[in-house]
Short mmCIF file of C-alpha atoms and ligand atoms in Angstrom, two decimals:
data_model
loop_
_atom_site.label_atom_id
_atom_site.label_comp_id
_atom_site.label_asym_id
_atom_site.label_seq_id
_atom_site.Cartn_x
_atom_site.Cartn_y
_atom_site.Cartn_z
CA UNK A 1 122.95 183.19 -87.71
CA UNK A 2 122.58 181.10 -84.84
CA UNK A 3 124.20 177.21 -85.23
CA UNK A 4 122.19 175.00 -88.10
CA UNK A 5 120.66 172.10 -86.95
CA UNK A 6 120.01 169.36 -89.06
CA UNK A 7 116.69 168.67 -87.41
CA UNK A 8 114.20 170.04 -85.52
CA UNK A 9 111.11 168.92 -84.13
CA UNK A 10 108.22 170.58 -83.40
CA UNK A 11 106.01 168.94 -80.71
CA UNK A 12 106.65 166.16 -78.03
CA UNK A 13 103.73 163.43 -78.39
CA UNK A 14 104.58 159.63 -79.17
CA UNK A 15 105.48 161.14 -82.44
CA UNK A 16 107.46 163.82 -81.61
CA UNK A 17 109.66 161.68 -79.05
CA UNK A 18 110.01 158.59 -81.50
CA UNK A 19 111.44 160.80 -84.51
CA UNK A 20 113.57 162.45 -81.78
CA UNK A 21 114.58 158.39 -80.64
CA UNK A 22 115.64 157.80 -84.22
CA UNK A 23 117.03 161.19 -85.21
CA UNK A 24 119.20 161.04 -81.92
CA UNK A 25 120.73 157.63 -82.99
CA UNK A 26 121.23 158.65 -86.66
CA UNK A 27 123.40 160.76 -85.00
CA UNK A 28 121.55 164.09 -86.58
CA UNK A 29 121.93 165.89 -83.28
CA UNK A 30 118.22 166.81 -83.24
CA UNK A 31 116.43 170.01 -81.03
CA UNK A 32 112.77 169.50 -79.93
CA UNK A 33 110.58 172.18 -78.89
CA UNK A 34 108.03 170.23 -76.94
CA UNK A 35 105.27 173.21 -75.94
CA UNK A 36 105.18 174.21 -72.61
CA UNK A 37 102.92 171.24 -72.15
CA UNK A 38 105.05 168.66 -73.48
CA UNK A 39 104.24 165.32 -74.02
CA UNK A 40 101.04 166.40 -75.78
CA UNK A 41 97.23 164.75 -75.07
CA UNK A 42 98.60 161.92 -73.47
CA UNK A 43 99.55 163.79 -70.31
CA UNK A 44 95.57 164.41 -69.85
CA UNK A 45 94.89 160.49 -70.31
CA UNK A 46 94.83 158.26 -67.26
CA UNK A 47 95.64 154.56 -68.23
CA UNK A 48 96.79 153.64 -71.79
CA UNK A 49 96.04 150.07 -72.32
CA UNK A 50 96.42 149.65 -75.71
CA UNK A 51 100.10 150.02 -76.14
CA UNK A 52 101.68 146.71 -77.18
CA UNK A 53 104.10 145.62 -74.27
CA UNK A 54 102.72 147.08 -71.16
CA UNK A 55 100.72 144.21 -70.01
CA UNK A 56 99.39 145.89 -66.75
CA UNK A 57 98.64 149.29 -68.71
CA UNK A 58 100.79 152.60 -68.13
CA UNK A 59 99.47 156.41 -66.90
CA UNK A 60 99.75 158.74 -69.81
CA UNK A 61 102.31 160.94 -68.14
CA UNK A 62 104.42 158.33 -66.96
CA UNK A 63 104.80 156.87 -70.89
CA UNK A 64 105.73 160.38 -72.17
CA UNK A 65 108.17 160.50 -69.30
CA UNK A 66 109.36 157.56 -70.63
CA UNK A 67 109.51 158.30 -74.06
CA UNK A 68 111.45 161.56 -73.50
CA UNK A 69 113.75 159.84 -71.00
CA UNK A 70 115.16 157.45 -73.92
CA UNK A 71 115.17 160.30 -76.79
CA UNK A 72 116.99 162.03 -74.27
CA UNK A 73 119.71 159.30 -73.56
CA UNK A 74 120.83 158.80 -77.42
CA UNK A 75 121.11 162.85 -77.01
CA UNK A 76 117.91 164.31 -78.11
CA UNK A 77 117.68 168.17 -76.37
CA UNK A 78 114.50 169.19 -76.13
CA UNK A 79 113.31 172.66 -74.88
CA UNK A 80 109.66 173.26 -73.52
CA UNK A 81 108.98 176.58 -75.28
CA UNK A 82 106.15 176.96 -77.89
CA UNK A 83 106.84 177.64 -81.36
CA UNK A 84 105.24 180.50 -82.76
CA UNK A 85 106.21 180.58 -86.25
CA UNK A 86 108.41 178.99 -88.73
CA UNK A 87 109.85 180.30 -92.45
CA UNK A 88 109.69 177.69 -95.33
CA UNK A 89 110.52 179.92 -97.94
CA UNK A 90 114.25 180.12 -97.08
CA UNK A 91 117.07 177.46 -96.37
CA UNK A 92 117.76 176.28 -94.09
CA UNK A 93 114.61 176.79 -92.32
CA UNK A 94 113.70 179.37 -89.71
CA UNK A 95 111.80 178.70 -86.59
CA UNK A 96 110.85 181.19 -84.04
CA UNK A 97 110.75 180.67 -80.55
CA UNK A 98 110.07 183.38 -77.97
CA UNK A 99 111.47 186.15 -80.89
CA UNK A 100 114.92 183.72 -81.22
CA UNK A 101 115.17 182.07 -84.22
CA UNK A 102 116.65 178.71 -84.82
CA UNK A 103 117.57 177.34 -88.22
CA UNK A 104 117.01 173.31 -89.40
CA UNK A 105 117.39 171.41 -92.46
CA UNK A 106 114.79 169.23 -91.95
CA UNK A 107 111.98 169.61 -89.73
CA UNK A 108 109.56 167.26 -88.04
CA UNK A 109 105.68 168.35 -87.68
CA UNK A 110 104.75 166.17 -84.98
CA UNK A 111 102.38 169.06 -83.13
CA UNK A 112 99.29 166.69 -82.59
CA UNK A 113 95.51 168.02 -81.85
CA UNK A 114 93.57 169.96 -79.37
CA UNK A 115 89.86 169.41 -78.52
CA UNK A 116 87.10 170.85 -80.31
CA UNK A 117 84.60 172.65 -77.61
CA UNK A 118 81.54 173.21 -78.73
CA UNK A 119 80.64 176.61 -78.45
CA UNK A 120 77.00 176.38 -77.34
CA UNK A 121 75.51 179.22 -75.75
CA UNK A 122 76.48 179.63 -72.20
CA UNK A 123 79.67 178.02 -72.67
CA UNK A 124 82.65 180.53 -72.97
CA UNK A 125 81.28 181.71 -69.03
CA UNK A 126 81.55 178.75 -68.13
CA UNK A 127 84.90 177.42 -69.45
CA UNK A 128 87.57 176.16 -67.49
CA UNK A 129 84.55 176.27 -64.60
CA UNK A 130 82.20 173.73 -65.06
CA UNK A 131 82.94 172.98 -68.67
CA UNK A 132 86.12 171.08 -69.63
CA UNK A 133 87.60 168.73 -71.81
CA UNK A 134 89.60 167.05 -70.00
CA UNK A 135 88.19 164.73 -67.29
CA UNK A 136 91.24 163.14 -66.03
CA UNK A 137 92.84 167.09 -64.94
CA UNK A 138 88.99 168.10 -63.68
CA UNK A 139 87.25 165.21 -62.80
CA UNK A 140 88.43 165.24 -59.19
CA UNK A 141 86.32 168.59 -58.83
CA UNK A 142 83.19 167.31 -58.72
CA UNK A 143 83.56 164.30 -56.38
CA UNK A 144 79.40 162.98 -55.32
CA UNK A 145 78.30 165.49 -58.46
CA UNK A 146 76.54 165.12 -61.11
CA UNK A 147 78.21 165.60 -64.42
CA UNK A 148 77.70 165.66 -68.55
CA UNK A 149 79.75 163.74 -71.05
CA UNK A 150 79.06 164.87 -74.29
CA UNK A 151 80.23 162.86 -77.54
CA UNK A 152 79.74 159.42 -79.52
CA UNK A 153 83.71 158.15 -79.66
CA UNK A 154 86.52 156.48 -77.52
CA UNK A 155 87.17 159.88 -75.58
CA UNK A 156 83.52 160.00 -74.81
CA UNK A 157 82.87 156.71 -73.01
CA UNK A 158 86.60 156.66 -72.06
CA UNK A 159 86.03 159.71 -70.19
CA UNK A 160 82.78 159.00 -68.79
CA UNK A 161 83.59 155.74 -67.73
CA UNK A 162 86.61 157.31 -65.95
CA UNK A 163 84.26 159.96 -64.28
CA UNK A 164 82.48 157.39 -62.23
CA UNK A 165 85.44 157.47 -59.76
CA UNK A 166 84.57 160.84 -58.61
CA UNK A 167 80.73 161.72 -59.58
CA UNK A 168 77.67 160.00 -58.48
CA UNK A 169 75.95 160.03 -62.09
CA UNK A 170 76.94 160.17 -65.54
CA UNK A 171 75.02 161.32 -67.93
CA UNK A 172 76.61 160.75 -71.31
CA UNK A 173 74.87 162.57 -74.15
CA UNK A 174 75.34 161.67 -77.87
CA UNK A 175 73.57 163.05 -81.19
CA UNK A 176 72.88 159.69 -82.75
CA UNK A 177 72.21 156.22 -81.45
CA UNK A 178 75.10 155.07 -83.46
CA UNK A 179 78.60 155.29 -81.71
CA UNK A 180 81.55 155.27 -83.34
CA UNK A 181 83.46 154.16 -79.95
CA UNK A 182 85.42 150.76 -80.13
CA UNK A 183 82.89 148.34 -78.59
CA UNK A 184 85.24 147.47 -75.69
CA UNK A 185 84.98 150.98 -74.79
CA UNK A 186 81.18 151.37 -75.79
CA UNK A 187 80.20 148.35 -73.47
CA UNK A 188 82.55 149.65 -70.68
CA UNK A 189 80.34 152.54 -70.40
CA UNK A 190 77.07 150.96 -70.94
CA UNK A 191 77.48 148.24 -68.18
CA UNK A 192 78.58 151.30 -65.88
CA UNK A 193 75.54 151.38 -63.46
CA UNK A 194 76.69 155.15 -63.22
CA UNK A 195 76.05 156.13 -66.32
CA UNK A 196 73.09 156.49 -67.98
CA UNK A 197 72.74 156.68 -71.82
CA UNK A 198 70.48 159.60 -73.80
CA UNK A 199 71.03 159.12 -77.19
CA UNK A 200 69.74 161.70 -80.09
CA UNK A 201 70.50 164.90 -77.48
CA UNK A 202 72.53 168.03 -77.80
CA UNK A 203 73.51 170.47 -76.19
CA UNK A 204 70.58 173.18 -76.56
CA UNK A 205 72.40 175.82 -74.53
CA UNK A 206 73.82 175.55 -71.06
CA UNK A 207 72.31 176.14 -67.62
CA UNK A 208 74.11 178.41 -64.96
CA UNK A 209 73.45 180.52 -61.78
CA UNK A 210 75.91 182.98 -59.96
CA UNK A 211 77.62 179.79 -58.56
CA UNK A 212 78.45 178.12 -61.63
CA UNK A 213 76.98 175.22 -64.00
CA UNK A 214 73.68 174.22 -63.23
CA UNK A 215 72.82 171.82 -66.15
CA UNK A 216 71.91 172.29 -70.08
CA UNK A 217 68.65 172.49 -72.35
CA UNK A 218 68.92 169.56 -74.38
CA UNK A 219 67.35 169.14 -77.43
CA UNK A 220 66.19 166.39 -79.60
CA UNK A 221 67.24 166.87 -83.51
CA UNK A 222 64.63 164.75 -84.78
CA UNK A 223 61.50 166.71 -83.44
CA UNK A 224 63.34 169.48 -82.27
CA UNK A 225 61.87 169.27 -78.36
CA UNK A 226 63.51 170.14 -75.66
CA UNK A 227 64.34 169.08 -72.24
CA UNK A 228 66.60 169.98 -69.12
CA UNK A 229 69.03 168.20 -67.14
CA UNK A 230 71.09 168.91 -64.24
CA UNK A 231 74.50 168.84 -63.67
CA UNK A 232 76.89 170.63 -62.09
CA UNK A 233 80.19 169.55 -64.07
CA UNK A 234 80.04 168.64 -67.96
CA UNK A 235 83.10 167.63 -70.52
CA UNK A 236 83.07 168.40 -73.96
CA UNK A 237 84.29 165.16 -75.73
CA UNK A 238 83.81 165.26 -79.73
CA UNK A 239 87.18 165.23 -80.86
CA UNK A 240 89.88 166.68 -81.80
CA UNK A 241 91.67 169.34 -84.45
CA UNK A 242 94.65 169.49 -85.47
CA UNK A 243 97.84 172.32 -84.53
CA UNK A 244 98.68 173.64 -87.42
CA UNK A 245 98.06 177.85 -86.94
CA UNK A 246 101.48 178.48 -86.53
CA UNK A 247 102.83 176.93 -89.90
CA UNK A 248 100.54 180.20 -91.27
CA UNK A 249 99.42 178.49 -94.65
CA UNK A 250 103.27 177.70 -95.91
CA UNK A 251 102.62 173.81 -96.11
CA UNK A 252 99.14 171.90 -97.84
CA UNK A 253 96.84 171.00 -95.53
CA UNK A 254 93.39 169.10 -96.26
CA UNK A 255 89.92 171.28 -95.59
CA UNK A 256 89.96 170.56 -91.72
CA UNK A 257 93.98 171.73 -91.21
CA UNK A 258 94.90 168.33 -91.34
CA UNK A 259 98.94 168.36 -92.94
CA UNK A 260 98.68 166.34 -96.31
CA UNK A 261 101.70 163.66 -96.64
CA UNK A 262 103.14 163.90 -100.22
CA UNK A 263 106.18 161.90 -100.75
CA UNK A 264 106.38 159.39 -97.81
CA UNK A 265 106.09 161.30 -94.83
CA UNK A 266 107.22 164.71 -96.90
CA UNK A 267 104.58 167.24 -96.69
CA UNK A 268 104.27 169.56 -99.46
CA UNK A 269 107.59 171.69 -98.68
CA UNK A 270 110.73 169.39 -99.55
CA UNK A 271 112.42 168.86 -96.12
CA UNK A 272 109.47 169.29 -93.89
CA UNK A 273 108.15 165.91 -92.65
CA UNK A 274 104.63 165.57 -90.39
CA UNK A 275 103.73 162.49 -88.46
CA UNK A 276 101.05 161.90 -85.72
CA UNK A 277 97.94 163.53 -84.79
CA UNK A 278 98.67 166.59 -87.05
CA UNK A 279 98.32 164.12 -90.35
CA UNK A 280 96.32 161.39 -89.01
CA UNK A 281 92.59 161.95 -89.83
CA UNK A 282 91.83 158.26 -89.39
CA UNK A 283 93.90 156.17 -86.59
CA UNK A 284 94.87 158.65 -83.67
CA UNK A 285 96.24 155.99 -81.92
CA UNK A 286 99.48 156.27 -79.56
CA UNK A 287 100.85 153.25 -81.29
CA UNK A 288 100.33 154.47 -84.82
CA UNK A 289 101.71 157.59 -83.96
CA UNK A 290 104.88 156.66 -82.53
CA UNK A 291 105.20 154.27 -85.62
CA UNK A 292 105.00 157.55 -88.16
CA UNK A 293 107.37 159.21 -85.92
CA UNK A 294 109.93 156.29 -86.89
CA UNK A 295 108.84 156.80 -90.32
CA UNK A 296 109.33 160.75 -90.11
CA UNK A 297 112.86 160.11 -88.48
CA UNK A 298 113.92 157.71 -91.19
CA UNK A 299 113.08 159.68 -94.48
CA UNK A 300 114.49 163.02 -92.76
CA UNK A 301 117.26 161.23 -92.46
CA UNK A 302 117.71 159.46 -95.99
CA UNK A 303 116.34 163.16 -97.09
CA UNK A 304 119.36 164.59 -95.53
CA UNK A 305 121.60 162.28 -97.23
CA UNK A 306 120.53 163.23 -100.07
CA UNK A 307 120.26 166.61 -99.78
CA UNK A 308 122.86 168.11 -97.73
CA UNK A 309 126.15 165.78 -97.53
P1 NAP B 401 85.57 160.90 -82.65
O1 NAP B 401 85.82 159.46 -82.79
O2 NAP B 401 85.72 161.79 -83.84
O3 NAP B 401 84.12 161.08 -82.03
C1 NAP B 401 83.57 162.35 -81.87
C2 NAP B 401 82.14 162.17 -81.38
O4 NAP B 401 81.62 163.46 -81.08
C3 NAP B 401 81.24 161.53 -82.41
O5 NAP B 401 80.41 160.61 -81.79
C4 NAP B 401 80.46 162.71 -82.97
O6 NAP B 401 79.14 162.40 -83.28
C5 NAP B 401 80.42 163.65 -81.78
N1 NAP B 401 80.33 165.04 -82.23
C6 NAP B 401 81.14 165.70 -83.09
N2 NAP B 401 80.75 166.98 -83.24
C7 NAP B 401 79.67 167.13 -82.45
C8 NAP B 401 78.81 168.22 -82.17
N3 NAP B 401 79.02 169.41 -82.71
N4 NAP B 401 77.79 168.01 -81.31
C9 NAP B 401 77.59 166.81 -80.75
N5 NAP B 401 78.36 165.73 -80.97
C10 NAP B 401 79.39 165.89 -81.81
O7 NAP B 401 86.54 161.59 -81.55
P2 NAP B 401 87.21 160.97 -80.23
O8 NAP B 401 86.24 160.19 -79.44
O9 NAP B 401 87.90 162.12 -79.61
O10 NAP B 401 88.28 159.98 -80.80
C11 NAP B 401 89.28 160.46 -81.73
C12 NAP B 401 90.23 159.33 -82.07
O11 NAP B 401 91.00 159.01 -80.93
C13 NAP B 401 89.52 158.05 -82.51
O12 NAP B 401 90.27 157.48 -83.56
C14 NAP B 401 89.59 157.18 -81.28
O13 NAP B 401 89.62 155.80 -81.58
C15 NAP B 401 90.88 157.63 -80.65
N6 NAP B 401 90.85 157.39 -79.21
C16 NAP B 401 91.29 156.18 -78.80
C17 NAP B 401 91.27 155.86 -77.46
C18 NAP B 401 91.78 154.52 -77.06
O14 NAP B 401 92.06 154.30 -75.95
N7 NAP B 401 91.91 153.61 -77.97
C19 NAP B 401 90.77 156.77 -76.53
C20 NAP B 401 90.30 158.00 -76.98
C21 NAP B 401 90.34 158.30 -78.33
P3 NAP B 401 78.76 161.60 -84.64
O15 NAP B 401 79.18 160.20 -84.38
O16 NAP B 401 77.30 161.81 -84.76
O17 NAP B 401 79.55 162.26 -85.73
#
């Protein structure tokens, strides 16, 4: 058996790198596997301004830089390979990593969310094409376009209001005429003389021709009629679920994967901890999940004490 570690962490958001901050200087020697993406959805965000001390705002990549860059000093290692499964049935615990296995104490869930697409007809042709969602890695493709937002919250008039660097129009396209966006954000978007609001629209099916993305049938829930619009670029913004696929069942989740805290920050399997995105069905903030990430670090480590000395 390979060397124990007392923890591991699994995923490299604000979480991941805070529990790997305080780990590090508890002196627990902890391993991250960040995901060949690391740093998580913040490396698709363009300005975070809502992230107490950075008066002037800070690029979503460069704070995860950040982040890692100070784990890394108080000696967290981290290693950007996915993790594709993990045993909780035996101590310590094993996690799997390209077919080599590793073996923790304690682990840290900190594996955050990925965006929920749609799936309207038309779509799956059309993916990575016309269709994202992620404006600030596709946005620059359709420079003097005209493009669909699609969605009600933050990432919806976030992104939209983000896309008027590069497109001509914005259409932004939500279900209701209640948003759930922060007002700031709403009003951001709605003063935007580049973006024009349709409220109670969806997304019918989508419009295409051998060249790609040609707009959508959109469809009114109330009545049921239909219109179409034309676009050539839309993003797919109505949130988020969480990654939980490769913990295969072994640790409670609620109905939409979300892990379930039990003790603290201690999920359901004694000595597996969860903080950020992949537990948080309410804030989803940077800040709040950098805060359970502390919180993670500090009962793994009091867990630990406990447990194994
Ligand atoms: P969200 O708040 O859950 O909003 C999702 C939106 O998509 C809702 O308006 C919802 O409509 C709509 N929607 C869901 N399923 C749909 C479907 N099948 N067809 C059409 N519309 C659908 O998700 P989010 O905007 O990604 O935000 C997630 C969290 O991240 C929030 O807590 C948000 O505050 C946070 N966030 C924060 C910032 C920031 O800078 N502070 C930026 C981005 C995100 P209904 O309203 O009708 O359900």
């Amino acid at each position: 058996m390979s060397e124990v570690r007392d923890v591991v962490i699994i995923g490299s958001g604000p979480a991941g790198y805070t529990a790997g901050l305080y780990t590090a200087r508890a002196m627990l020697n902890p391993l991250m596997f960040a995901g060949y993406m690391s740093g998580g959805q913040l490396m698709l965000t363009s300005d975070i301004e809502n992230f107490p001390g950075y008066p002037q705002g800070i690029g979503g990549p460069e704070m995860m830089m950040q982040l890692r860059e100070q784990a890394e000093r108080f000696g967290l290692e981290v290693q950007d390979r996915n993790v594709e499964s993990v045993d909780l049935s035996q101590r310590p615990f094993k996690v799997v990593v390209e077919s080599e296995e590793y073996f923790a104490n304690a682990l840290i869930i900190s594996t955050g969310a990925e965006s929920i697409w749609l799936n309207a007809p038309g779509e799956a042709e059309q993916k990575g094409r016309g269709i994202s969602t992620c404006a600030t890695c596709d946005g620059a493709f359709f420079r003097d376009e005209e493009v669909l937002v699609i969605g009600g919250g933050d990432s919806a008039c976030e992104e939209a209001t983000f896309l008027t660097r590069f497109a001509s129009k914005v259409t932004l396209i939500h279900r209701r005429d209640v948003f759930r966006a922060s007002t700031i954000m709403y009003e951001r978007a709605a003063n935007n003389e580049k973006i024009e609001i349709k409220t109670f629209r969806q997304i019918k099916h989508w419009l295409s021709d051998e060249n790609g993305l040609t707009g959508a049938v959109l469809e009114d829930p109330r009545d049921g009629s239909t219109e179409e619009i034309a676009a050539t670029g839309a993003f797919i913004a109505i949130g988020h679920k969480p990654i939980t696929g490769f913990l295969d069942a072994q640790i409670e989740t609620d109905e939409n994967g979300y892990i379930i805290h039990k003790r603290h920050t201690m999920t359901s399997v004694d000595g597996v901890f969860a903080a950020g995105d992949v537990v948080d069905t309410r804030y989803k903030q940077a800040i709040t999940a950098a805060g359970m990430g502390c919180q993670a670090a500090m009962d793994a480590e009091k867990w630990l004490e406990e447990n194994h000395h």
